mmCIF file of C-alpha atoms and ligand atoms in Angstrom:
data_model
loop_
_atom_site.group_PDB
_atom_site.id
_atom_site.type_symbol
_atom_site.label_atom_id
_atom_site.label_comp_id
_atom_site.label_asym_id
_atom_site.label_seq_id
_atom_site.Cartn_x
_atom_site.Cartn_y
_atom_site.Cartn_z
ATOM 1 C CA MET A 1 0.195 -0.217 0.113
ATOM 2 C CA PRO A 2 1.201 3.201 -1.218
ATOM 3 C CA ILE A 3 1.626 5.783 1.911
ATOM 4 C CA SER A 4 -0.653 8.828 1.842
ATOM 5 C CA LEU A 5 -1.228 11.256 4.650
ATOM 6 C CA LYS A 6 -4.236 13.125 3.173
ATOM 7 C CA GLY A 7 -6.366 15.275 5.554
ATOM 8 C CA ARG A 8 -4.181 13.626 8.214
ATOM 9 C CA SER A 9 -3.066 15.973 11.434
ATOM 10 C CA LEU A 10 0.114 16.730 12.708
ATOM 11 C CA LEU A 11 -0.262 17.062 16.507
ATOM 12 C CA THR A 12 2.858 14.693 17.924
ATOM 13 C CA LEU A 13 5.228 12.371 16.186
ATOM 14 C CA LYS A 14 3.283 9.408 18.053
ATOM 15 C CA ASP A 15 0.381 9.637 15.749
ATOM 16 C CA PHE A 16 2.579 8.342 13.023
ATOM 17 C CA THR A 17 4.505 5.339 12.026
ATOM 18 C CA PRO A 18 8.153 4.854 11.302
ATOM 19 C CA LEU A 19 7.235 4.496 7.303
ATOM 20 C CA GLU A 20 4.904 7.215 7.677
ATOM 21 C CA ILE A 21 7.908 9.805 8.790
ATOM 22 C CA LYS A 22 10.198 8.131 6.658
ATOM 23 C CA TYR A 23 7.668 9.259 3.980
ATOM 24 C CA LEU A 24 7.652 12.545 5.493
ATOM 25 C CA LEU A 25 11.252 13.068 5.213
ATOM 26 C CA ASP A 26 12.078 11.822 2.010
ATOM 27 C CA LEU A 27 9.333 14.070 0.530
ATOM 28 C CA SER A 28 10.896 17.221 2.371
ATOM 29 C CA ARG A 29 14.790 15.711 0.610
ATOM 30 C CA ASP A 30 12.662 15.848 -2.768
ATOM 31 C CA LEU A 31 10.821 19.606 -2.117
ATOM 32 C CA LYS A 32 14.680 20.623 -1.082
ATOM 33 C CA ALA A 33 15.903 19.384 -4.462
ATOM 34 C CA LYS A 34 12.997 20.905 -6.216
ATOM 35 C CA LYS A 35 13.645 24.494 -4.589
ATOM 36 C CA ARG A 36 17.383 24.237 -5.104
ATOM 37 C CA ALA A 37 16.515 23.709 -9.040
ATOM 38 C CA GLY A 38 14.593 26.739 -8.928
ATOM 39 C CA ILE A 39 11.407 24.980 -9.901
ATOM 40 C CA LYS A 40 8.233 26.557 -8.506
ATOM 41 C CA GLY A 41 5.525 24.192 -7.294
ATOM 42 C CA GLN A 42 1.835 23.987 -7.624
ATOM 43 C CA THR A 43 1.012 21.746 -5.327
ATOM 44 C CA LEU A 44 -0.508 23.807 -2.569
ATOM 45 C CA PHE A 45 -2.527 25.941 -5.310
ATOM 46 C CA ASN A 46 -5.342 28.363 -4.197
ATOM 47 C CA LYS A 47 -5.052 26.231 -0.601
ATOM 48 C CA ASN A 48 -5.917 28.730 2.383
ATOM 49 C CA ILE A 49 -4.144 28.212 5.557
ATOM 50 C CA VAL A 50 -3.996 29.989 8.558
ATOM 51 C CA LEU A 51 -1.369 30.600 10.821
ATOM 52 C CA ILE A 52 -2.030 30.783 14.733
ATOM 53 C CA PHE A 53 0.713 32.085 16.672
ATOM 54 C CA ASP A 54 0.052 32.442 20.734
ATOM 55 C CA LYS A 55 3.932 32.240 21.143
ATOM 56 C CA SER A 56 6.698 34.136 19.982
ATOM 57 C CA SER A 57 8.452 32.758 16.459
ATOM 58 C CA THR A 58 10.622 33.082 13.681
ATOM 59 C CA ARG A 59 11.683 30.116 11.921
ATOM 60 C CA THR A 60 8.187 28.369 12.444
ATOM 61 C CA ARG A 61 6.178 31.230 10.909
ATOM 62 C CA CYS A 62 8.258 31.954 8.056
ATOM 63 C CA ALA A 63 8.643 28.596 7.285
ATOM 64 C CA PHE A 64 5.011 27.962 6.573
ATOM 65 C CA GLU A 65 4.688 31.083 4.825
ATOM 66 C CA VAL A 66 7.834 30.565 2.341
ATOM 67 C CA ALA A 67 6.642 26.810 2.161
ATOM 68 C CA ALA A 68 3.227 27.948 1.153
ATOM 69 C CA TYR A 69 3.997 30.701 -1.136
ATOM 70 C CA ASP A 70 6.797 27.954 -2.844
ATOM 71 C CA GLU A 71 3.992 25.890 -3.477
ATOM 72 C CA GLY A 72 1.241 28.074 -4.498
ATOM 73 C CA ALA A 73 -0.779 28.463 -1.282
ATOM 74 C CA ASN A 74 -2.447 31.479 0.330
ATOM 75 C CA ILE A 75 -1.487 32.651 4.213
ATOM 76 C CA THR A 76 -3.025 34.368 7.031
ATOM 77 C CA TYR A 77 -1.312 35.046 9.895
ATOM 78 C CA LEU A 78 -3.429 35.055 12.740
ATOM 79 C CA THR A 79 -2.585 36.621 16.250
ATOM 80 C CA ASN A 80 -5.071 38.287 18.300
ATOM 81 C CA SER A 81 -8.033 36.594 17.879
ATOM 82 C CA GLN A 82 -11.189 35.753 19.665
ATOM 83 C CA MET A 83 -10.174 32.091 20.665
ATOM 84 C CA GLY A 84 -9.842 31.250 24.482
ATOM 85 C CA LYS A 85 -10.905 34.481 25.523
ATOM 86 C CA LYS A 86 -13.971 35.247 24.111
ATOM 87 C CA GLU A 87 -14.652 32.444 21.940
ATOM 88 C CA SER A 88 -14.088 28.708 22.427
ATOM 89 C CA ILE A 89 -11.491 26.552 21.066
ATOM 90 C CA GLU A 90 -14.360 24.524 19.656
ATOM 91 C CA ASP A 91 -16.379 27.030 17.880
ATOM 92 C CA THR A 92 -13.011 28.516 16.664
ATOM 93 C CA ALA A 93 -12.062 25.829 14.968
ATOM 94 C CA LYS A 94 -15.290 25.282 13.583
ATOM 95 C CA VAL A 95 -15.137 28.553 11.985
ATOM 96 C CA LEU A 96 -12.053 28.528 10.589
ATOM 97 C CA GLY A 97 -12.127 25.025 9.149
ATOM 98 C CA ARG A 98 -14.780 26.638 7.004
ATOM 99 C CA TYR A 99 -12.542 29.343 5.443
ATOM 100 C CA TYR A 100 -9.463 27.235 5.630
ATOM 101 C CA ASP A 101 -7.873 24.203 3.854
ATOM 102 C CA GLY A 102 -5.019 23.822 6.807
ATOM 103 C CA ILE A 103 -4.927 24.881 10.319
ATOM 104 C CA GLU A 104 -0.995 25.962 11.875
ATOM 105 C CA PHE A 105 -0.845 26.457 15.757
ATOM 106 C CA ARG A 106 1.580 27.551 18.330
ATOM 107 C CA GLY A 107 0.635 28.073 21.724
ATOM 108 C CA TYR A 108 0.842 26.712 25.082
ATOM 109 C CA LYS A 109 -1.800 23.597 25.893
ATOM 110 C CA GLN A 110 -1.443 20.936 23.797
ATOM 111 C CA GLU A 111 -5.125 20.154 24.424
ATOM 112 C CA THR A 112 -5.561 23.383 22.617
ATOM 113 C CA VAL A 113 -4.045 21.933 19.230
ATOM 114 C CA GLU A 114 -6.024 18.350 19.913
ATOM 115 C CA ALA A 115 -9.172 20.346 19.805
ATOM 116 C CA LEU A 116 -8.665 22.642 17.211
ATOM 117 C CA ALA A 117 -7.978 19.105 15.081
ATOM 118 C CA GLN A 118 -11.054 17.848 16.570
ATOM 119 C CA TYR A 119 -13.531 20.392 15.162
ATOM 120 C CA ALA A 120 -11.417 21.939 12.449
ATOM 121 C CA GLY A 121 -12.428 18.985 9.835
ATOM 122 C CA VAL A 122 -9.344 20.340 8.348
ATOM 123 C CA PRO A 123 -5.637 19.026 9.002
ATOM 124 C CA VAL A 124 -4.201 21.081 11.837
ATOM 125 C CA TRP A 125 -0.192 21.208 12.224
ATOM 126 C CA ASN A 126 1.461 21.534 15.481
ATOM 127 C CA GLY A 127 3.853 24.303 15.403
ATOM 128 C CA LEU A 128 4.802 24.182 18.862
ATOM 129 C CA THR A 129 3.002 23.282 22.194
ATOM 130 C CA ASP A 130 4.605 23.320 25.790
ATOM 131 C CA THR A 131 4.434 19.558 25.320
ATOM 132 C CA TYR A 132 5.590 19.209 21.686
ATOM 133 C CA HIS A 133 7.253 20.381 18.694
ATOM 134 C CA PRO A 134 7.208 17.769 16.183
ATOM 135 C CA THR A 135 7.705 19.870 13.095
ATOM 136 C CA GLN A 136 11.364 20.502 14.448
ATOM 137 C CA ILE A 137 12.188 16.701 14.764
ATOM 138 C CA LEU A 138 11.734 16.545 11.203
ATOM 139 C CA ALA A 139 13.766 18.935 10.182
ATOM 140 C CA ASP A 140 16.342 17.738 12.556
ATOM 141 C CA PHE A 141 16.262 14.122 11.047
ATOM 142 C CA LEU A 142 16.526 15.392 7.831
ATOM 143 C CA THR A 143 19.890 17.405 9.138
ATOM 144 C CA ILE A 144 20.877 14.055 10.368
ATOM 145 C CA MET A 145 20.765 12.270 6.863
ATOM 146 C CA GLU A 146 22.253 15.223 5.319
ATOM 147 C CA HIS A 147 25.326 15.074 7.706
ATOM 148 C CA ALA A 148 26.071 11.527 9.429
ATOM 149 C CA ASP A 149 27.885 8.803 7.861
ATOM 150 C CA LYS A 150 25.230 6.315 8.387
ATOM 151 C CA PRO A 151 21.861 5.726 8.610
ATOM 152 C CA LEU A 152 19.104 7.185 11.295
ATOM 153 C CA HIS A 153 18.745 3.748 12.944
ATOM 154 C CA LYS A 154 22.527 3.766 13.819
ATOM 155 C CA ILE A 155 22.489 7.005 15.398
ATOM 156 C CA LYS A 156 23.075 7.751 19.121
ATOM 157 C CA PHE A 157 21.341 10.763 19.823
ATOM 158 C CA VAL A 158 21.974 12.596 23.003
ATOM 159 C CA PHE A 159 19.651 15.430 24.323
ATOM 160 C CA VAL A 160 21.091 17.712 26.701
ATOM 161 C CA GLY A 161 19.555 19.869 29.011
ATOM 162 C CA ASP A 162 15.588 20.338 30.069
ATOM 163 C CA ALA A 163 14.744 16.884 29.024
ATOM 164 C CA ARG A 164 10.957 17.347 29.825
ATOM 165 C CA ASN A 165 10.384 20.336 27.850
ATOM 166 C CA ASN A 166 8.740 20.067 24.259
ATOM 167 C CA MET A 167 12.084 19.621 22.532
ATOM 168 C CA GLY A 168 13.231 16.795 24.969
ATOM 169 C CA ASN A 169 9.866 14.870 24.736
ATOM 170 C CA SER A 170 9.915 15.072 20.885
ATOM 171 C CA TYR A 171 13.408 14.167 20.225
ATOM 172 C CA MET A 172 12.375 11.103 22.374
ATOM 173 C CA ILE A 173 9.113 10.193 20.416
ATOM 174 C CA GLY A 174 11.293 10.766 17.052
ATOM 175 C CA ALA A 175 14.016 8.667 17.899
ATOM 176 C CA ALA A 176 11.823 5.926 19.459
ATOM 177 C CA LYS A 177 9.949 5.456 16.215
ATOM 178 C CA MET A 178 13.191 5.871 13.567
ATOM 179 C CA GLY A 179 14.949 2.850 15.819
ATOM 180 C CA MET A 180 17.942 5.532 17.270
ATOM 181 C CA HIS A 181 19.596 5.275 20.224
ATOM 182 C CA PHE A 182 18.279 8.055 22.139
ATOM 183 C CA VAL A 183 20.051 9.263 25.526
ATOM 184 C CA GLY A 184 18.912 12.140 27.528
ATOM 185 C CA LEU A 185 20.968 13.872 29.693
ATOM 186 C CA ALA A 186 19.349 15.804 32.518
ATOM 187 C CA PRO A 187 19.176 16.306 36.377
ATOM 188 C CA LYS A 188 16.344 13.475 37.352
ATOM 189 C CA SER A 189 14.002 16.612 38.025
ATOM 190 C CA LEU A 190 14.264 17.142 34.407
ATOM 191 C CA PHE A 191 13.327 13.676 33.247
ATOM 192 C CA PRO A 192 10.064 13.411 30.816
ATOM 193 C CA GLU A 193 7.316 11.988 32.718
ATOM 194 C CA ALA A 194 7.738 8.359 33.366
ATOM 195 C CA LYS A 195 4.648 7.280 31.102
ATOM 196 C CA LEU A 196 5.860 8.824 28.756
ATOM 197 C CA ILE A 197 9.371 7.494 28.843
ATOM 198 C CA ASN A 198 7.780 3.992 29.288
ATOM 199 C CA ASP A 199 5.650 4.237 26.309
ATOM 200 C CA MET A 200 8.391 5.222 23.941
ATOM 201 C CA LYS A 201 10.700 2.291 25.555
ATOM 202 C CA LYS A 202 7.658 -0.491 24.304
ATOM 203 C CA VAL A 203 8.234 1.426 20.986
ATOM 204 C CA ALA A 204 12.195 1.385 20.689
ATOM 205 C CA ALA A 205 11.640 -2.184 21.607
ATOM 206 C CA GLU A 206 9.352 -3.005 18.191
ATOM 207 C CA THR A 207 11.671 -0.710 16.132
ATOM 208 C CA GLY A 208 15.190 -1.963 17.343
ATOM 209 C CA GLY A 209 16.018 1.753 18.955
ATOM 210 C CA LYS A 210 17.150 2.330 22.857
ATOM 211 C CA ILE A 211 16.052 5.010 25.255
ATOM 212 C CA GLU A 212 18.084 5.785 28.057
ATOM 213 C CA PHE A 213 18.397 8.692 30.545
ATOM 214 C CA PHE A 214 21.680 9.705 32.777
ATOM 215 C CA GLU A 215 22.669 12.392 34.871
ATOM 216 C CA SER A 216 26.094 11.470 34.339
ATOM 217 C CA ILE A 217 27.901 13.575 31.537
ATOM 218 C CA ASP A 218 30.832 11.164 31.014
ATOM 219 C CA THR A 219 28.242 7.869 30.777
ATOM 220 C CA ALA A 220 25.770 9.766 28.286
ATOM 221 C CA VAL A 221 27.538 11.021 25.800
ATOM 222 C CA LYS A 222 30.395 8.346 25.167
ATOM 223 C CA GLY A 223 29.954 7.357 21.190
ATOM 224 C CA ALA A 224 27.673 10.060 20.312
ATOM 225 C CA ASP A 225 26.450 10.933 17.085
ATOM 226 C CA VAL A 226 24.747 13.974 17.399
ATOM 227 C CA ILE A 227 24.577 16.173 20.698
ATOM 228 C CA ALA A 228 21.664 18.292 20.620
ATOM 229 C CA THR A 229 20.229 21.225 23.457
ATOM 230 C CA ASP A 230 17.733 23.557 23.750
ATOM 231 C CA VAL A 231 17.280 26.719 26.204
ATOM 232 C CA TRP A 232 17.118 25.979 29.707
ATOM 233 C CA VAL A 233 14.044 28.164 29.742
ATOM 234 C CA SER A 234 11.331 27.771 27.466
ATOM 235 C CA MET A 235 8.660 30.346 26.144
ATOM 236 C CA GLY A 236 6.151 30.552 29.040
ATOM 237 C CA GLU A 237 8.432 29.856 32.161
ATOM 238 C CA GLU A 238 10.243 32.998 32.135
ATOM 239 C CA GLU A 239 9.881 32.860 35.553
ATOM 240 C CA LYS A 240 11.952 29.639 36.139
ATOM 241 C CA PHE A 241 15.636 31.102 35.381
ATOM 242 C CA ASP A 242 16.939 30.574 39.219
ATOM 243 C CA GLU A 243 16.005 27.135 39.235
ATOM 244 C CA ARG A 244 17.088 26.153 35.670
ATOM 245 C CA ILE A 245 20.819 27.831 36.024
ATOM 246 C CA ARG A 246 21.160 25.568 39.177
ATOM 247 C CA LEU A 247 19.649 22.487 37.650
ATOM 248 C CA LEU A 248 21.284 22.876 34.435
ATOM 249 C CA LYS A 249 24.817 24.887 34.926
ATOM 250 C CA SER A 250 26.647 21.944 34.753
ATOM 251 C CA TYR A 251 25.121 20.758 31.846
ATOM 252 C CA GLN A 252 25.904 23.429 29.544
ATOM 253 C CA VAL A 253 27.222 21.841 25.819
ATOM 254 C CA ASN A 254 31.058 22.979 25.621
ATOM 255 C CA MET A 255 34.161 21.673 23.763
ATOM 256 C CA ASP A 256 34.714 19.567 26.761
ATOM 257 C CA MET A 257 31.622 17.548 26.663
ATOM 258 C CA LEU A 258 31.903 17.260 22.211
ATOM 259 C CA LYS A 259 35.587 15.701 23.881
ATOM 260 C CA LYS A 260 34.377 13.203 25.856
ATOM 261 C CA THR A 261 32.133 11.760 23.235
ATOM 262 C CA GLY A 262 35.404 10.694 21.635
ATOM 263 C CA ASN A 263 33.726 11.302 18.114
ATOM 264 C CA PRO A 264 35.732 13.850 16.280
ATOM 265 C CA HIS A 265 32.904 14.192 13.868
ATOM 266 C CA VAL A 266 30.358 14.809 16.584
ATOM 267 C CA ILE A 267 27.572 16.503 15.412
ATOM 268 C CA PHE A 268 26.047 19.425 17.718
ATOM 269 C CA MET A 269 22.507 20.884 17.021
ATOM 270 C CA HIS A 270 19.753 23.245 18.172
ATOM 271 C CA CYS A 271 16.558 23.886 17.460
ATOM 272 C CA LEU A 272 17.288 27.744 17.698
ATOM 273 C CA PRO A 273 16.982 30.376 19.313
ATOM 274 C CA SER A 274 19.929 30.045 21.283
ATOM 275 C CA CYS A 275 21.853 31.743 24.575
ATOM 276 C CA HIS A 276 24.971 31.412 23.395
ATOM 277 C CA ASP A 277 26.075 34.931 23.284
ATOM 278 C CA MET A 278 25.665 38.403 25.250
ATOM 279 C CA ASN A 279 23.767 39.544 22.240
ATOM 280 C CA THR A 280 20.259 39.369 23.044
ATOM 281 C CA GLU A 281 17.906 41.328 26.181
ATOM 282 C CA ILE A 282 17.750 37.755 27.917
ATOM 283 C CA GLY A 283 21.777 37.563 27.217
ATOM 284 C CA ASN A 284 22.456 40.230 28.860
ATOM 285 C CA SER A 285 20.028 40.177 31.775
ATOM 286 C CA VAL A 286 21.111 36.458 32.504
ATOM 287 C CA PHE A 287 24.905 38.046 32.533
ATOM 288 C CA GLU A 288 23.723 41.203 34.769
ATOM 289 C CA LYS A 289 21.979 39.172 37.428
ATOM 290 C CA TYR A 290 23.824 35.605 37.230
ATOM 291 C CA GLY A 291 27.215 36.237 35.842
ATOM 292 C CA LEU A 292 26.737 33.859 32.759
ATOM 293 C CA LYS A 293 28.394 34.985 29.643
ATOM 294 C CA GLU A 294 26.461 32.043 27.424
ATOM 295 C CA MET A 295 24.033 29.670 28.545
ATOM 296 C CA GLU A 296 23.072 26.242 27.325
ATOM 297 C CA VAL A 297 25.939 26.008 24.755
ATOM 298 C CA THR A 298 29.090 27.971 24.497
ATOM 299 C CA ASP A 299 29.572 30.680 21.543
ATOM 300 C CA GLU A 300 32.780 28.262 20.497
ATOM 301 C CA VAL A 301 30.752 25.109 20.395
ATOM 302 C CA PHE A 302 27.892 27.345 18.333
ATOM 303 C CA ARG A 303 30.162 28.777 15.823
ATOM 304 C CA SER A 304 32.367 25.480 15.668
ATOM 305 C CA LYS A 305 32.651 22.797 12.660
ATOM 306 C CA HIS A 306 30.894 20.329 14.443
ATOM 307 C CA SER A 307 27.389 22.971 14.544
ATOM 308 C CA VAL A 308 25.098 22.290 12.095
ATOM 309 C CA VAL A 309 22.170 24.675 13.603
ATOM 310 C CA PHE A 310 21.714 26.739 10.710
ATOM 311 C CA ASP A 311 21.112 23.686 8.165
ATOM 312 C CA GLU A 312 19.025 22.460 10.732
ATOM 313 C CA ALA A 313 16.988 25.846 10.964
ATOM 314 C CA GLU A 314 16.725 25.978 6.998
ATOM 315 C CA ASN A 315 15.244 22.300 6.903
ATOM 316 C CA ARG A 316 12.244 23.282 8.698
ATOM 317 C CA LEU A 317 11.265 25.235 5.451
ATOM 318 C CA HIS A 318 11.299 22.104 3.940
ATOM 319 C CA THR A 319 10.037 19.461 6.306
ATOM 320 C CA ILE A 320 7.060 21.992 6.835
ATOM 321 C CA LYS A 321 6.725 22.371 3.852
ATOM 322 C CA ALA A 322 6.306 18.526 2.899
ATOM 323 C CA VAL A 323 3.867 18.240 6.135
ATOM 324 C CA MET A 324 1.623 20.619 4.214
ATOM 325 C CA VAL A 325 2.301 18.657 1.110
ATOM 326 C CA ALA A 326 1.494 15.534 2.228
ATOM 327 C CA THR A 327 -1.635 16.473 4.197
ATOM 328 C CA ILE A 328 -3.295 18.663 2.179
ATOM 329 C CA GLY A 329 -1.373 18.858 -1.406
ATOM 330 C CA ASP A 330 -1.837 17.559 -4.879
ATOM 331 C CA VAL A 331 0.943 14.735 -4.420
HETATM 332 N N1 CP B 1 13.354 26.688 16.360
HETATM 333 C C1 CP B 1 11.950 27.394 16.379
HETATM 334 O O1 CP B 1 10.960 26.557 16.401
HETATM 335 O O2 CP B 1 12.069 28.521 15.941
HETATM 336 P P1 CP B 1 10.962 29.859 16.111
HETATM 337 O O3 CP B 1 10.712 29.981 17.594
HETATM 338 O O4 CP B 1 11.525 31.063 15.607
HETATM 339 O O5 CP B 1 9.904 29.744 15.376
HETATM 340 N N1 NVA B 2 12.069 24.642 23.948
HETATM 341 C C1 NVA B 2 11.935 25.841 23.468
HETATM 342 C C2 NVA B 2 11.489 25.601 22.118
HETATM 343 C C3 NVA B 2 11.918 26.667 21.254
HETATM 344 C C4 NVA B 2 11.948 26.808 19.669
HETATM 345 C C5 NVA B 2 10.386 26.746 23.593
HETATM 346 O O1 NVA B 2 9.375 26.287 24.150
HETATM 347 O O2 NVA B 2 10.565 28.164 23.866
#
């Protein structure tokens, strides 16, 4: 049976089979080659797409917009709707479903994106919630496929930092699905929920993957192909700086950590934005309050030959395009 994702929502990669994820990654690679060749597409011709953003964004918003334009769709960017304030998610979803062929949502609760999908009657794509960030995982796995000298199922992928945030949860899910060796490196209090870990261990048992968590850096990173991290304080939890700096200061990704992998070709990844210098308001206020010039990753690692962060950022475009094309496009 050929794979078709027509009409499907992307709320979390938990809902997708390994073959469906591979299909999206292969389609992303093809769409990237098409764009590189300068070919303007029509697979989303005349489709109307609404992008709802309740949180800030650079990459996700721009990737959805450019991807839509590249393939002929029209976009509405919505930041200040009635949703959740004066109008229920259910009613909003029913209205937007009458206007649009697809809905992207970035916001706080995972339940919101799930309710939109339940009532809209058109595909809904999760552009990040507090719990998951599935489109980022597609971009990151495409980037690994492009940079690593082995297939995904042979990759040891270490996520360092707040392992229970949207990125930590989503990397673990994606890795389990693709049969990878996933290691979460964090203080115990920042491990993901036990149920999610156990569920993903079951998935990994079927795909040939492995899910592990460590507090000790040396054990966790040995033999890693990829070291990934994310901000210590995610959007919506800005009051957590004291706690996170205390918990994660010793988990900063630096050259010493990369050396401990024993892999001279280890790849460094970060979904961005990143606090790797003092060229931001947050970077400055953290320096003033805590004396830290860089947070989850040193500027040295961020700018090193190991770092593929801007390829990763570019791949948001190609993978988000694949998600839209696969679910509402003409392919
Ligand atoms: N990685 C990512 O989602 O970036 P934005 O917050 O800029 O969309
Ligand atoms: N964990 C981060 C990811 C940003 C893309 C956040 O939610 O702010």
